[in-house]
């Protein structure tokens, strides 16, 4: 038994712990603290003291209470299922671009001899200055790199090849380079290197899983992309400066065509982020496939609200180890059937383009193997999600009085000023609504969702609909048939967002979700004129953090809390904007959401891509509706 377990066990039995002047104090009902228990407390006294102090005092600025009465630390723990983790296992979310910048280290790869693109050269200089002004640490190439050595044994030939290269250190968050087209001689070398990799990787992979670095060194020695100089690709992102692709950013280009252009651009440059530059415009591309355009006059906003957040929180899928895995029967779930119908009804909107297999887009085996490691074994990619939040589950009182709050017990892992629990282990949260503190039970959240890579408009009940739960930890229930047949089923990248929307709606706008609610996300935006009475839009000015992060979940959570403090009633629909990404919608009724989205598409007021974002920004740049 450890300190956390001792604390949880005893608080459930009515024992109260608190700290005064660094001294541990205990008040206990008669008979609970036996000599054996007293010995356990004494043995773990220092750990118990540290845990209680951690629950009540957190020095990080991100953990200071917000206007909603709760801190980012608490919001992040709640939506991420980090209830019991220590501060070493969990880091509070950061949503302030200035704070992000001050925790970033970036280097610029030197330009090749004879490089003459004056527009990109000038932009590169301006970008370095802006990043530095915002607080990013800019390291010279020589300081950001070091000599690395790798040995790879070639099978059959029984020969060991040693590699020495100058690589970017793992602690560097991003390396910025220009696009470097291959010469015909390099293309010959690439062909030879790739075939050698295909030949040798079959034997190498049998003995042990190869790392991203090992694959890159074995297959990329003939290339000159900066990714091969990165020591740790999971920590260091590659940012490429290139001439702007006018076809990609053209609002007339169909979005499915943009998907193909964007994916091939990222693969061709072997980068996570591509910044397109022209004489008067800037674009930014990552796996979210945003076609956002910025004027050169908006460089400050581009760097602080778009580039810095993308570098600080890279796109990453949730590891399966974050979930407690189980199974469910979708045929017995009315919510799974509702979700399947929702997807089919939205097919005519065109908002959910079909996904693709990585093997169909990434032609080189070495590149597929690298991407496979980075995306945690996902075999396909799709854009958007459909989900249905089940009615929140409560046990006991939904809301309590201040007196009842004062008699609750501490909750391990949380500040007792913000979250406490009763003897049945039901947690309550202290939040501000309409300027007053209220004390609400934190419900169990369950939702059904389309799996990653599925066709959202033609969901297979036996394989494509998973069930996600949020209690004190994350739960993932796979369709029982898919689990039995060992079909590759992975959750969406946007799980934190789905859970954050569901939980925050239950806390701040309970009438919206009390009977369950549909939630959808697509990579486009509604026009400002599309909104009707009792429909609301939030998040237009948020930093553009990528999906798959609990920062994105926190921003959606805060959107609901802000609505609640505007004394808004009879909410029918909420649109939660994610700049450079897309829009999340939640509605009180599934048919209502379907009708409104269909109407928006027919009226050309909703479409994929960033065309409509400008109208939202123009009308909501200083607040929400």
Coordinates of C-alpha atoms in Angstrom, one line a residue:
X1 CA 0.0 0.0 0.0
X2 CA 1.4 3.4 -0.9
X3 CA 0.6 6.9 0.4
X4 CA -2.2 7.6 -2.2
X5 CA -3.9 4.3 -1.3
X6 CA -3.6 4.9 2.4
X7 CA -5.0 8.4 2.0
X8 CA -7.9 7.3 -0.2
X9 CA -8.8 4.3 2.1
X10 CA -8.8 6.4 5.3
X11 CA -10.6 9.4 3.9
X12 CA -13.4 7.0 2.8
X13 CA -13.7 6.0 6.4
X14 CA -14.1 9.5 7.6
X15 CA -10.5 10.4 8.4
X16 CA -9.6 14.0 7.7
X17 CA -6.1 15.1 6.8
X18 CA -4.8 18.6 6.5
X19 CA -1.5 20.5 6.6
X20 CA -0.7 23.5 8.8
X21 CA 2.8 25.1 8.9
X22 CA 4.2 22.0 7.1
X23 CA 2.8 19.8 9.9
X24 CA 0.5 16.8 9.1
X25 CA -2.8 16.9 11.1
X26 CA -5.3 14.1 11.4
X27 CA -8.9 13.9 12.7
X28 CA -10.5 10.5 12.8
X29 CA -13.7 8.8 13.9
X30 CA -13.2 6.5 16.9
X31 CA -11.7 3.2 16.2
X32 CA -10.5 3.8 12.7
X33 CA -6.8 4.6 13.5
X34 CA -5.7 1.3 14.9
X35 CA -2.0 0.7 16.0
X36 CA -1.5 -1.1 12.6
X37 CA -2.9 1.9 10.7
X38 CA -0.9 4.3 12.8
X39 CA 2.3 2.4 11.9
X40 CA 1.4 2.7 8.1
X41 CA 0.8 6.4 8.5
X42 CA 4.1 6.8 10.2
X43 CA 6.0 4.8 7.6
X44 CA 4.5 6.9 4.8
X45 CA 4.2 10.2 6.6
X46 CA 6.5 12.2 4.3
X47 CA 4.8 10.9 1.2
X48 CA 1.3 11.6 2.6
X49 CA 2.4 15.1 3.6
X50 CA 3.8 15.7 0.1
X51 CA 0.6 14.3 -1.6
X52 CA -1.7 16.6 0.5
X53 CA 0.5 19.6 -0.3
X54 CA 0.4 18.7 -4.0
X55 CA -3.4 18.4 -3.9
X56 CA -3.7 21.9 -2.4
X57 CA -0.8 23.9 -3.7
X58 CA 0.5 23.9 -7.2
X59 CA 3.1 26.6 -8.1
X60 CA 2.6 26.6 -11.9
X61 CA 0.8 29.6 -13.3
X62 CA -1.4 27.3 -15.4
X63 CA -2.9 26.0 -12.1
X64 CA -4.2 29.3 -10.8
X65 CA -8.0 29.4 -10.7
X66 CA -9.7 30.8 -13.8
X67 CA -12.8 32.9 -13.9
X68 CA -14.8 29.7 -13.8
X69 CA -13.3 28.9 -10.4
X70 CA -11.2 26.0 -11.4
X71 CA -7.7 25.7 -12.7
X72 CA -6.3 24.4 -16.0
X73 CA -4.5 21.7 -13.8
X74 CA -7.9 20.4 -12.7
X75 CA -9.6 20.7 -16.1
X76 CA -6.7 18.7 -17.7
X77 CA -6.8 16.0 -15.0
X78 CA -10.6 15.7 -15.3
X79 CA -10.9 15.4 -19.1
X80 CA -7.8 13.3 -19.4
X81 CA -8.6 10.7 -16.7
X82 CA -5.5 11.6 -14.8
X83 CA -7.2 11.4 -11.4
X84 CA -4.5 9.6 -9.5
X85 CA -1.3 10.3 -11.4
X86 CA 1.5 12.2 -9.7
X87 CA 2.9 15.5 -11.0
X88 CA 5.7 13.5 -12.6
X89 CA 3.2 11.5 -14.7
X90 CA 1.0 14.4 -15.6
X91 CA 1.8 17.9 -16.7
X92 CA -0.9 20.7 -16.7
X93 CA -2.1 21.9 -20.0
X94 CA -0.7 25.2 -21.4
X95 CA -3.0 27.3 -23.6
X96 CA -1.3 30.7 -23.4
X97 CA 0.9 31.1 -26.6
X98 CA 3.3 33.2 -24.6
X99 CA 3.8 30.5 -22.0
X100 CA 4.2 28.0 -24.9
X101 CA 6.8 30.1 -26.6
X102 CA 8.9 30.4 -23.4
X103 CA 9.2 26.6 -23.2
X104 CA 10.3 26.1 -26.8
X105 CA 13.7 25.7 -28.4
X106 CA 14.1 26.0 -32.1
X107 CA 17.0 25.9 -34.6
X108 CA 17.3 26.9 -38.3
X109 CA 19.2 24.7 -40.6
X110 CA 21.8 26.7 -42.6
X111 CA 20.7 27.6 -46.2
X112 CA 22.5 25.7 -49.0
X113 CA 25.1 27.5 -51.0
X114 CA 23.6 29.4 -53.9
X115 CA 20.1 29.5 -52.5
X116 CA 18.4 32.5 -54.2
X117 CA 14.7 32.6 -53.2
X118 CA 14.7 36.1 -51.8
X119 CA 11.1 36.0 -50.6
X120 CA 11.7 32.9 -48.5
X121 CA 15.1 34.2 -47.3
X122 CA 13.4 37.4 -46.1
X123 CA 10.6 35.5 -44.5
X124 CA 13.0 33.2 -42.7
X125 CA 14.8 36.2 -41.2
X126 CA 11.5 37.8 -40.1
X127 CA 10.3 34.5 -38.6
X128 CA 13.5 34.1 -36.5
X129 CA 13.0 37.6 -35.1
X130 CA 9.3 37.1 -34.3
X131 CA 9.9 33.8 -32.6
X132 CA 12.6 35.3 -30.5
X133 CA 10.4 38.3 -29.6
X134 CA 7.7 35.9 -28.3
X135 CA 10.2 34.1 -26.1
X136 CA 11.2 31.1 -28.2
X137 CA 14.8 30.1 -27.6
X138 CA 16.6 30.2 -31.0
X139 CA 19.7 28.0 -31.0
X140 CA 22.5 28.2 -33.6
X141 CA 22.8 25.1 -35.7
X142 CA 26.1 24.1 -34.2
X143 CA 24.8 24.4 -30.7
X144 CA 21.5 22.5 -31.5
X145 CA 23.3 19.6 -33.1
X146 CA 25.8 16.9 -32.0
X147 CA 27.6 13.9 -33.4
X148 CA 25.6 10.6 -33.2
X149 CA 26.8 7.1 -34.0
X150 CA 24.7 4.1 -35.1
X151 CA 25.6 0.6 -36.0
X152 CA 23.4 -1.6 -38.2
X153 CA 24.2 -5.2 -39.1
X154 CA 23.2 -6.2 -42.6
X155 CA 21.8 -9.8 -42.7
X156 CA 23.2 -12.5 -45.1
X157 CA 26.3 -10.4 -45.7
X158 CA 26.9 -10.4 -42.0
X159 CA 28.4 -7.0 -42.3
X160 CA 28.1 -4.2 -39.8
X161 CA 27.7 -0.6 -41.1
X162 CA 28.6 2.3 -38.9
X163 CA 26.9 5.7 -39.3
X164 CA 28.2 9.0 -38.0
X165 CA 26.1 12.0 -38.6
X166 CA 25.5 15.5 -37.2
X167 CA 22.0 15.4 -35.8
X168 CA 19.6 17.7 -34.0
X169 CA 19.5 17.1 -30.3
X170 CA 16.4 15.5 -28.8
X171 CA 15.6 18.5 -26.6
X172 CA 15.1 20.8 -29.7
X173 CA 11.3 21.2 -30.3
X174 CA 11.6 22.1 -34.0
X175 CA 14.1 22.5 -36.8
X176 CA 13.2 24.9 -39.6
X177 CA 14.5 24.3 -43.1
X178 CA 13.6 25.1 -46.7
X179 CA 12.4 22.7 -49.3
X180 CA 15.3 21.1 -51.1
X181 CA 14.4 19.4 -54.4
X182 CA 16.4 16.3 -55.3
X183 CA 18.8 16.2 -58.2
X184 CA 18.8 13.3 -60.7
X185 CA 21.9 11.9 -59.0
X186 CA 20.2 12.0 -55.6
X187 CA 17.1 10.3 -57.0
X188 CA 19.3 7.4 -58.2
X189 CA 20.8 7.1 -54.7
X190 CA 17.3 7.2 -53.1
X191 CA 16.2 4.4 -55.4
X192 CA 19.2 2.3 -54.3
X193 CA 18.8 3.1 -50.6
X194 CA 15.1 2.3 -50.6
X195 CA 15.6 -1.1 -52.2
X196 CA 18.4 -1.9 -49.8
X197 CA 16.0 -1.1 -47.0
X198 CA 13.3 -3.3 -48.4
X199 CA 15.8 -6.1 -48.6
X200 CA 17.3 -5.8 -45.2
X201 CA 14.3 -4.7 -43.1
X202 CA 12.6 -8.0 -43.3
X203 CA 15.4 -9.7 -41.3
X204 CA 16.1 -6.7 -39.0
X205 CA 12.4 -6.4 -38.0
X206 CA 12.3 -10.1 -37.1
X207 CA 14.8 -9.7 -34.3
X208 CA 13.6 -6.4 -32.9
X209 CA 11.5 -3.4 -33.7
X210 CA 13.5 -0.8 -35.4
X211 CA 13.3 2.8 -34.2
X212 CA 12.4 5.8 -36.3
X213 CA 16.0 6.9 -36.3
X214 CA 17.3 3.5 -37.4
X215 CA 14.9 3.3 -40.3
X216 CA 15.7 6.8 -41.4
X217 CA 19.5 6.2 -41.3
X218 CA 19.2 3.0 -43.2
X219 CA 16.9 4.3 -45.9
X220 CA 17.7 8.0 -46.2
X221 CA 21.4 8.2 -46.5
X222 CA 21.1 9.5 -50.1
X223 CA 18.6 12.2 -49.3
X224 CA 19.0 15.7 -48.0
X225 CA 15.8 16.3 -46.1
X226 CA 16.3 17.6 -42.6
X227 CA 14.3 14.8 -40.9
X228 CA 17.2 12.4 -41.2
X229 CA 19.3 14.7 -39.0
X230 CA 16.8 14.5 -36.1
X231 CA 17.8 12.4 -33.2
X232 CA 14.2 12.0 -31.8
X233 CA 11.4 12.6 -34.4
X234 CA 8.7 12.1 -31.7
X235 CA 10.0 15.2 -29.9
X236 CA 11.5 17.3 -32.7
X237 CA 9.2 18.5 -35.5
X238 CA 10.4 19.4 -38.9
X239 CA 9.1 22.7 -40.3
X240 CA 9.7 23.4 -44.0
X241 CA 9.5 26.8 -45.7
X242 CA 8.3 26.5 -49.2
X243 CA 6.7 28.5 -52.0
X244 CA 3.0 28.8 -51.3
X245 CA 0.8 26.2 -53.2
X246 CA -1.9 28.5 -54.7
X247 CA -4.0 25.5 -55.7
X248 CA -4.1 24.2 -52.2
X249 CA -5.1 27.5 -50.6
X250 CA -7.6 28.4 -53.4
X251 CA -11.1 28.3 -51.9
X252 CA -12.4 26.9 -55.3
X253 CA -10.3 23.8 -55.1
X254 CA -12.5 20.9 -53.7
X255 CA -11.4 19.8 -50.3
X256 CA -10.9 16.1 -51.2
X257 CA -8.4 17.3 -53.8
X258 CA -6.8 19.4 -51.1
X259 CA -6.4 16.3 -48.9
X260 CA -4.3 14.7 -51.7
X261 CA -2.2 17.8 -52.2
X262 CA -1.6 18.3 -48.5
X263 CA -0.7 14.7 -47.7
X264 CA 1.7 14.5 -50.7
X265 CA 3.3 17.8 -49.7
X266 CA 4.0 16.6 -46.2
X267 CA 5.4 13.3 -47.5
X268 CA 7.5 15.0 -50.2
X269 CA 9.1 17.3 -47.6
X270 CA 9.1 14.6 -44.9
X271 CA 7.9 17.2 -42.4
X272 CA 5.2 17.8 -39.8
X273 CA 4.6 21.4 -40.8
X274 CA 4.9 23.2 -44.1
X275 CA 4.7 27.0 -44.2
X276 CA 3.9 28.3 -47.7
X277 CA 5.3 31.8 -48.4
X278 CA 4.5 34.3 -51.2
X279 CA 5.2 38.0 -51.5
X280 CA 2.0 38.9 -49.6
X281 CA 0.6 35.7 -48.0
X282 CA 1.5 32.9 -45.6
X283 CA -0.1 29.4 -45.4
X284 CA 0.4 26.7 -42.8
X285 CA -0.1 23.0 -43.3
X286 CA 0.1 20.0 -41.0
X287 CA -1.8 16.7 -40.7
X288 CA -5.0 18.7 -39.8
X289 CA -4.9 19.8 -43.5
X290 CA -5.9 23.4 -42.8
X291 CA -5.9 25.7 -45.8
X292 CA -5.6 28.8 -43.6
X293 CA -4.2 31.9 -45.2
X294 CA -2.6 34.8 -43.4
X295 CA -1.6 38.2 -44.8
X296 CA 2.0 39.2 -44.3
X297 CA 0.6 42.0 -42.1
X298 CA -0.7 39.3 -39.7
X299 CA 2.7 37.8 -39.1
X300 CA 2.5 38.3 -35.3
X301 CA -0.8 36.6 -35.1
X302 CA 0.4 33.8 -37.4
X303 CA 3.4 33.1 -35.2
X304 CA 1.7 33.4 -31.8
X305 CA -1.7 31.8 -32.5
X306 CA -0.9 29.3 -35.2
X307 CA 2.8 28.3 -35.5
X308 CA 3.8 28.3 -31.8
X309 CA 0.9 26.2 -30.6
X310 CA 1.5 23.6 -33.4
X311 CA 5.1 23.2 -32.4
X312 CA 4.4 23.2 -28.6
X313 CA 1.7 20.4 -28.8
X314 CA 2.4 18.1 -31.8
X315 CA -0.4 16.0 -33.3
X316 CA -0.3 12.6 -31.5
X317 CA -2.8 9.8 -31.0
X318 CA -3.7 8.6 -27.5
X319 CA -1.7 5.5 -26.5
X320 CA -3.9 2.5 -25.9
X321 CA -2.2 2.1 -22.6
X322 CA -4.1 5.2 -21.4
X323 CA -7.3 3.2 -21.5
X324 CA -8.8 0.4 -19.5
X325 CA -9.8 -1.9 -22.3
X326 CA -13.1 -3.7 -22.3
X327 CA -15.8 -4.9 -24.8
X328 CA -19.5 -4.1 -25.4
X329 CA -22.2 -5.4 -27.7
X330 CA -23.2 -2.6 -30.2
X331 CA -26.4 -4.5 -31.1
X332 CA -27.6 -3.9 -27.6
X333 CA -26.8 -0.2 -27.6
X334 CA -29.5 2.1 -28.8
X335 CA -26.8 4.9 -28.9
X336 CA -24.6 2.9 -31.3
X337 CA -27.6 2.6 -33.7
X338 CA -28.4 6.3 -33.4
X339 CA -24.8 7.0 -34.3
X340 CA -24.8 4.8 -37.3
X341 CA -28.0 6.5 -38.6
X342 CA -26.5 9.9 -37.9
X343 CA -23.5 9.1 -40.1
X344 CA -25.7 7.9 -42.9
X345 CA -27.9 11.0 -42.8
X346 CA -24.9 13.2 -43.1
X347 CA -23.5 11.5 -46.1
X348 CA -25.2 13.9 -48.5
X349 CA -23.5 16.9 -46.9
X350 CA -20.0 15.9 -48.1
X351 CA -18.6 17.1 -44.8
X352 CA -16.9 13.7 -44.0
X353 CA -14.7 12.6 -47.0
X354 CA -13.7 9.0 -47.0
X355 CA -10.4 8.2 -45.4
X356 CA -7.5 6.4 -46.9
X357 CA -5.0 3.7 -46.2
X358 CA -1.5 4.9 -45.5
X359 CA -0.2 2.3 -47.9
X360 CA -2.2 3.8 -50.7
X361 CA -0.7 7.3 -50.2
X362 CA 2.8 6.6 -48.9
X363 CA 4.5 4.7 -51.6
X364 CA 7.9 4.1 -50.0
X365 CA 8.0 1.3 -47.4
X366 CA 10.6 3.1 -45.3
X367 CA 8.3 6.1 -45.0
X368 CA 5.3 3.9 -44.2
X369 CA 7.2 2.1 -41.5
X370 CA 8.3 5.5 -39.9
X371 CA 4.7 6.9 -40.0
X372 CA 3.4 3.6 -38.6
X373 CA 5.6 4.0 -35.5
X374 CA 4.7 7.7 -35.1
X375 CA 0.9 7.1 -35.4
X376 CA 1.0 4.2 -33.0
X377 CA 0.1 1.5 -35.5
X378 CA -2.8 3.2 -37.2
X379 CA -3.2 1.8 -40.7
X380 CA -5.4 4.6 -42.1
X381 CA -6.4 8.2 -41.8
X382 CA -9.8 9.9 -42.0
X383 CA -11.0 13.4 -41.3
X384 CA -13.7 14.4 -38.8
X385 CA -15.7 12.3 -36.3
X386 CA -19.3 11.5 -35.4
X387 CA -20.2 10.7 -31.8
X388 CA -23.2 10.4 -29.5
X389 CA -22.9 11.3 -25.8
X390 CA -25.1 9.1 -23.6
X391 CA -27.0 10.9 -20.8
X392 CA -24.6 11.7 -18.0
X393 CA -24.7 9.1 -15.2
X394 CA -25.1 10.4 -11.6
X395 CA -25.4 8.6 -8.2
X396 CA -27.0 10.7 -5.5
X397 CA -27.5 14.5 -5.5
X398 CA -26.6 16.3 -8.7
X399 CA -25.9 19.5 -6.7
X400 CA -25.2 20.1 -3.0
X401 CA -25.1 23.1 -0.6
X402 CA -22.0 24.9 0.6
X403 CA -22.5 23.2 4.0
X404 CA -22.5 19.7 2.4
X405 CA -19.4 20.7 0.5
X406 CA -17.5 21.6 3.6
X407 CA -18.2 18.1 5.0
X408 CA -16.8 16.3 2.0
X409 CA -13.5 14.4 1.9
X410 CA -10.3 15.3 -0.1
X411 CA -9.9 13.6 -3.5
X412 CA -6.3 12.3 -4.2
X413 CA -4.7 14.1 -7.1
X414 CA -6.9 17.2 -6.9
X415 CA -7.0 20.4 -5.0
X416 CA -9.5 20.2 -2.1
X417 CA -10.5 23.8 -3.0
X418 CA -11.8 22.5 -6.3
X419 CA -12.8 18.9 -6.0
X420 CA -13.9 16.7 -3.1
X421 CA -15.8 13.4 -2.7
X422 CA -18.4 11.9 -0.5
X423 CA -18.2 8.5 1.3
X424 CA -19.5 6.8 -1.8
X425 CA -16.5 8.2 -3.8
X426 CA -18.8 10.4 -5.9
X427 CA -16.8 13.5 -6.8
X428 CA -18.1 17.1 -6.6
X429 CA -16.6 20.2 -8.2
X430 CA -16.8 23.8 -7.1
X431 CA -17.4 26.1 -10.0
X432 CA -18.6 29.6 -10.7
X433 CA -21.8 30.1 -12.7
X434 CA -23.5 33.5 -12.9
X435 CA -20.9 34.9 -10.5
X436 CA -21.8 32.4 -7.8
X437 CA -20.1 29.3 -6.5
X438 CA -22.1 26.1 -7.1
X439 CA -21.2 22.6 -6.1
X440 CA -22.0 20.0 -8.7
X441 CA -21.5 16.2 -8.9
X442 CA -19.0 15.2 -11.6
X443 CA -21.0 12.6 -13.6
X444 CA -19.7 9.5 -15.4
X445 CA -19.4 10.2 -19.1
X446 CA -20.0 7.6 -21.7
X447 CA -20.2 8.1 -25.5
X448 CA -20.2 6.1 -28.7
X449 CA -17.8 7.2 -31.4
X450 CA -16.6 6.4 -34.8
X451 CA -13.2 4.6 -34.7
X452 CA -10.1 6.2 -36.3
X453 CA -9.9 5.6 -40.0
X454 CA -13.6 4.6 -40.5
X455 CA -16.0 5.9 -43.1
X456 CA -18.1 8.2 -40.9
X457 CA -21.1 8.0 -43.3
X458 CA -21.2 4.2 -43.5
X459 CA -20.3 2.9 -40.1
X460 CA -20.2 -0.9 -39.6
X461 CA -22.0 -1.6 -36.3
X462 CA -19.8 -4.6 -35.6
X463 CA -16.4 -2.9 -36.3
X464 CA -16.6 0.9 -36.5
X465 CA -18.4 2.1 -33.4
X466 CA -16.5 2.1 -30.1
X467 CA -17.6 3.2 -26.6
X468 CA -15.5 5.7 -24.6
X469 CA -15.9 6.3 -20.9
X470 CA -14.6 8.9 -18.5
X471 CA -14.8 8.2 -14.7
X472 CA -11.7 8.5 -12.6
X473 CA -9.8 7.0 -15.6
X474 CA -10.4 6.5 -19.4
X475 CA -12.3 3.5 -20.6
X476 CA -12.4 2.0 -24.1
X477 CA -14.9 -0.6 -25.0
X478 CA -14.4 -2.3 -28.4
X479 CA -17.2 -4.0 -30.3
X480 CA -17.2 -7.6 -29.1
X481 CA -17.0 -9.1 -32.6
X482 CA -14.1 -6.8 -33.6
X483 CA -12.3 -7.8 -30.4
X484 CA -12.9 -11.5 -31.0
X485 CA -11.7 -11.3 -34.6
X486 CA -8.7 -9.1 -33.5
X487 CA -9.6 -6.4 -36.0
X488 CA -7.5 -3.3 -35.8
X489 CA -9.7 -0.8 -33.9
X490 CA -8.2 2.4 -32.6
X491 CA -9.9 5.4 -31.0
X492 CA -10.1 8.8 -32.8
X493 CA -7.4 11.4 -32.2
X494 CA -10.1 13.7 -30.8
X495 CA -11.1 11.6 -27.7
X496 CA -10.1 14.4 -25.3
X497 CA -12.3 16.9 -27.2
X498 CA -15.3 14.5 -27.2
X499 CA -15.0 13.9 -23.5
X500 CA -14.4 17.6 -22.7
X501 CA -17.4 18.7 -24.6
X502 CA -19.6 16.1 -22.9
X503 CA -18.4 16.8 -19.4
X504 CA -18.5 20.6 -19.7
X505 CA -22.0 20.4 -21.2
X506 CA -23.1 18.3 -18.3
X507 CA -21.6 20.8 -15.7
X508 CA -22.4 24.1 -17.3
X509 CA -25.4 23.5 -19.8
X510 CA -27.0 20.3 -18.5
X511 CA -30.2 20.9 -20.4
X512 CA -28.3 20.4 -23.6
X513 CA -27.1 16.9 -22.8
X514 CA -29.4 15.5 -20.2
X515 CA -31.1 13.2 -22.7
X516 CA -27.9 12.5 -24.7
X517 CA -26.5 14.6 -27.5
X518 CA -24.9 14.2 -31.0
X519 CA -21.4 15.6 -31.4
X520 CA -19.7 15.9 -34.8
X521 CA -16.5 17.4 -36.1
X522 CA -15.4 18.2 -39.6
X523 CA -12.6 20.2 -41.2
X524 CA -14.6 23.2 -42.2
X525 CA -16.6 26.1 -40.7
X526 CA -20.1 27.6 -40.8
X527 CA -20.6 31.1 -42.1
X528 CA -21.6 33.7 -39.5
X529 CA -25.0 34.2 -41.1
X530 CA -25.8 30.5 -40.8
X531 CA -26.5 30.8 -37.0
X532 CA -30.1 31.1 -35.8
X533 CA -31.7 32.0 -32.4
X534 CA -30.5 29.8 -29.5
X535 CA -27.4 28.7 -31.5
X536 CA -24.0 29.8 -30.3
X537 CA -20.4 29.9 -31.5
X538 CA -17.3 30.0 -29.3
X539 CA -13.5 29.6 -29.8
X540 CA -12.8 31.8 -32.8
X541 CA -9.9 33.5 -31.2
X542 CA -8.4 30.4 -29.6
X543 CA -4.8 29.3 -30.3
X544 CA -4.8 26.6 -33.0
X545 CA -3.6 23.6 -30.9
X546 CA -3.8 20.4 -32.9
X547 CA -6.1 17.5 -32.2
X548 CA -5.1 14.6 -30.0
X549 CA -4.0 16.9 -27.1
X550 CA -5.8 17.7 -23.9
X551 CA -5.0 21.4 -24.6
X552 CA -7.6 21.1 -27.4
X553 CA -10.0 19.5 -24.9
X554 CA -9.4 22.2 -22.3
X555 CA -10.2 25.0 -24.9
X556 CA -13.5 23.3 -25.7
X557 CA -14.3 22.8 -22.0
X558 CA -13.7 26.6 -21.4
X559 CA -16.0 27.4 -24.3
X560 CA -19.0 25.9 -22.4
X561 CA -18.0 27.5 -19.1
X562 CA -17.9 30.9 -20.8
X563 CA -21.4 30.3 -22.3
X564 CA -22.8 29.4 -18.8
X565 CA -21.5 32.7 -17.4
X566 CA -23.4 34.7 -20.1
X567 CA -26.8 33.5 -18.6
X568 CA -27.8 31.8 -21.8
X569 CA -30.9 29.6 -21.7
X570 CA -32.6 27.2 -24.1
X571 CA -29.5 26.3 -26.0
X572 CA -30.2 24.2 -29.1
X573 CA -26.8 24.0 -30.7
X574 CA -23.2 25.0 -29.9
X575 CA -20.4 25.4 -32.5
X576 CA -16.9 25.1 -31.0
X577 CA -14.4 26.5 -33.4
X578 CA -10.9 25.1 -33.6
X579 CA -8.8 27.5 -35.8
X580 CA -6.6 25.9 -38.5
X581 CA -8.5 22.7 -37.9
X582 CA -12.3 22.7 -38.1
X583 CA -15.5 22.9 -36.1
X584 CA -17.2 20.8 -33.3
X585 CA -20.9 20.8 -33.1
X586 CA -23.2 19.5 -30.3
X587 CA -26.9 19.8 -30.3
X588 CA -29.8 19.0 -28.0
X589 CA -31.4 16.8 -30.6
X590 CA -30.0 14.6 -33.4
X591 CA -32.6 15.4 -36.0
X592 CA -32.2 19.1 -35.3
X593 CA -28.4 18.8 -35.9
X594 CA -28.9 16.8 -39.1
X595 CA -31.4 19.3 -40.5
X596 CA -29.3 22.3 -39.7
X597 CA -26.1 20.9 -41.2
X598 CA -27.9 19.8 -44.4
X599 CA -29.5 23.3 -44.7
X600 CA -26.1 24.9 -44.2
X601 CA -24.5 22.9 -47.0
X602 CA -27.4 23.4 -49.4
X603 CA -27.3 27.2 -48.7
X604 CA -23.5 27.3 -49.2
X605 CA -23.1 28.5 -45.6
X606 CA -21.2 25.4 -44.4
X607 CA -18.4 23.8 -46.3
X608 CA -15.0 22.1 -45.8
X609 CA -11.9 24.2 -45.7
X610 CA -11.3 27.6 -44.3
X611 CA -13.4 29.8 -46.6
X612 CA -16.0 30.6 -44.0
X613 CA -13.6 31.2 -41.2
X614 CA -13.0 34.8 -42.3
X615 CA -16.7 35.7 -41.7
X616 CA -16.5 34.2 -38.2
X617 CA -13.3 36.1 -37.4
X618 CA -14.6 39.3 -38.7
X619 CA -17.8 39.1 -36.6
X620 CA -16.5 37.3 -33.5
X621 CA -12.9 38.4 -33.3
X622 CA -13.6 40.1 -30.0
X623 CA -16.1 37.7 -28.5
X624 CA -18.5 34.8 -28.9
X625 CA -22.2 34.5 -29.7

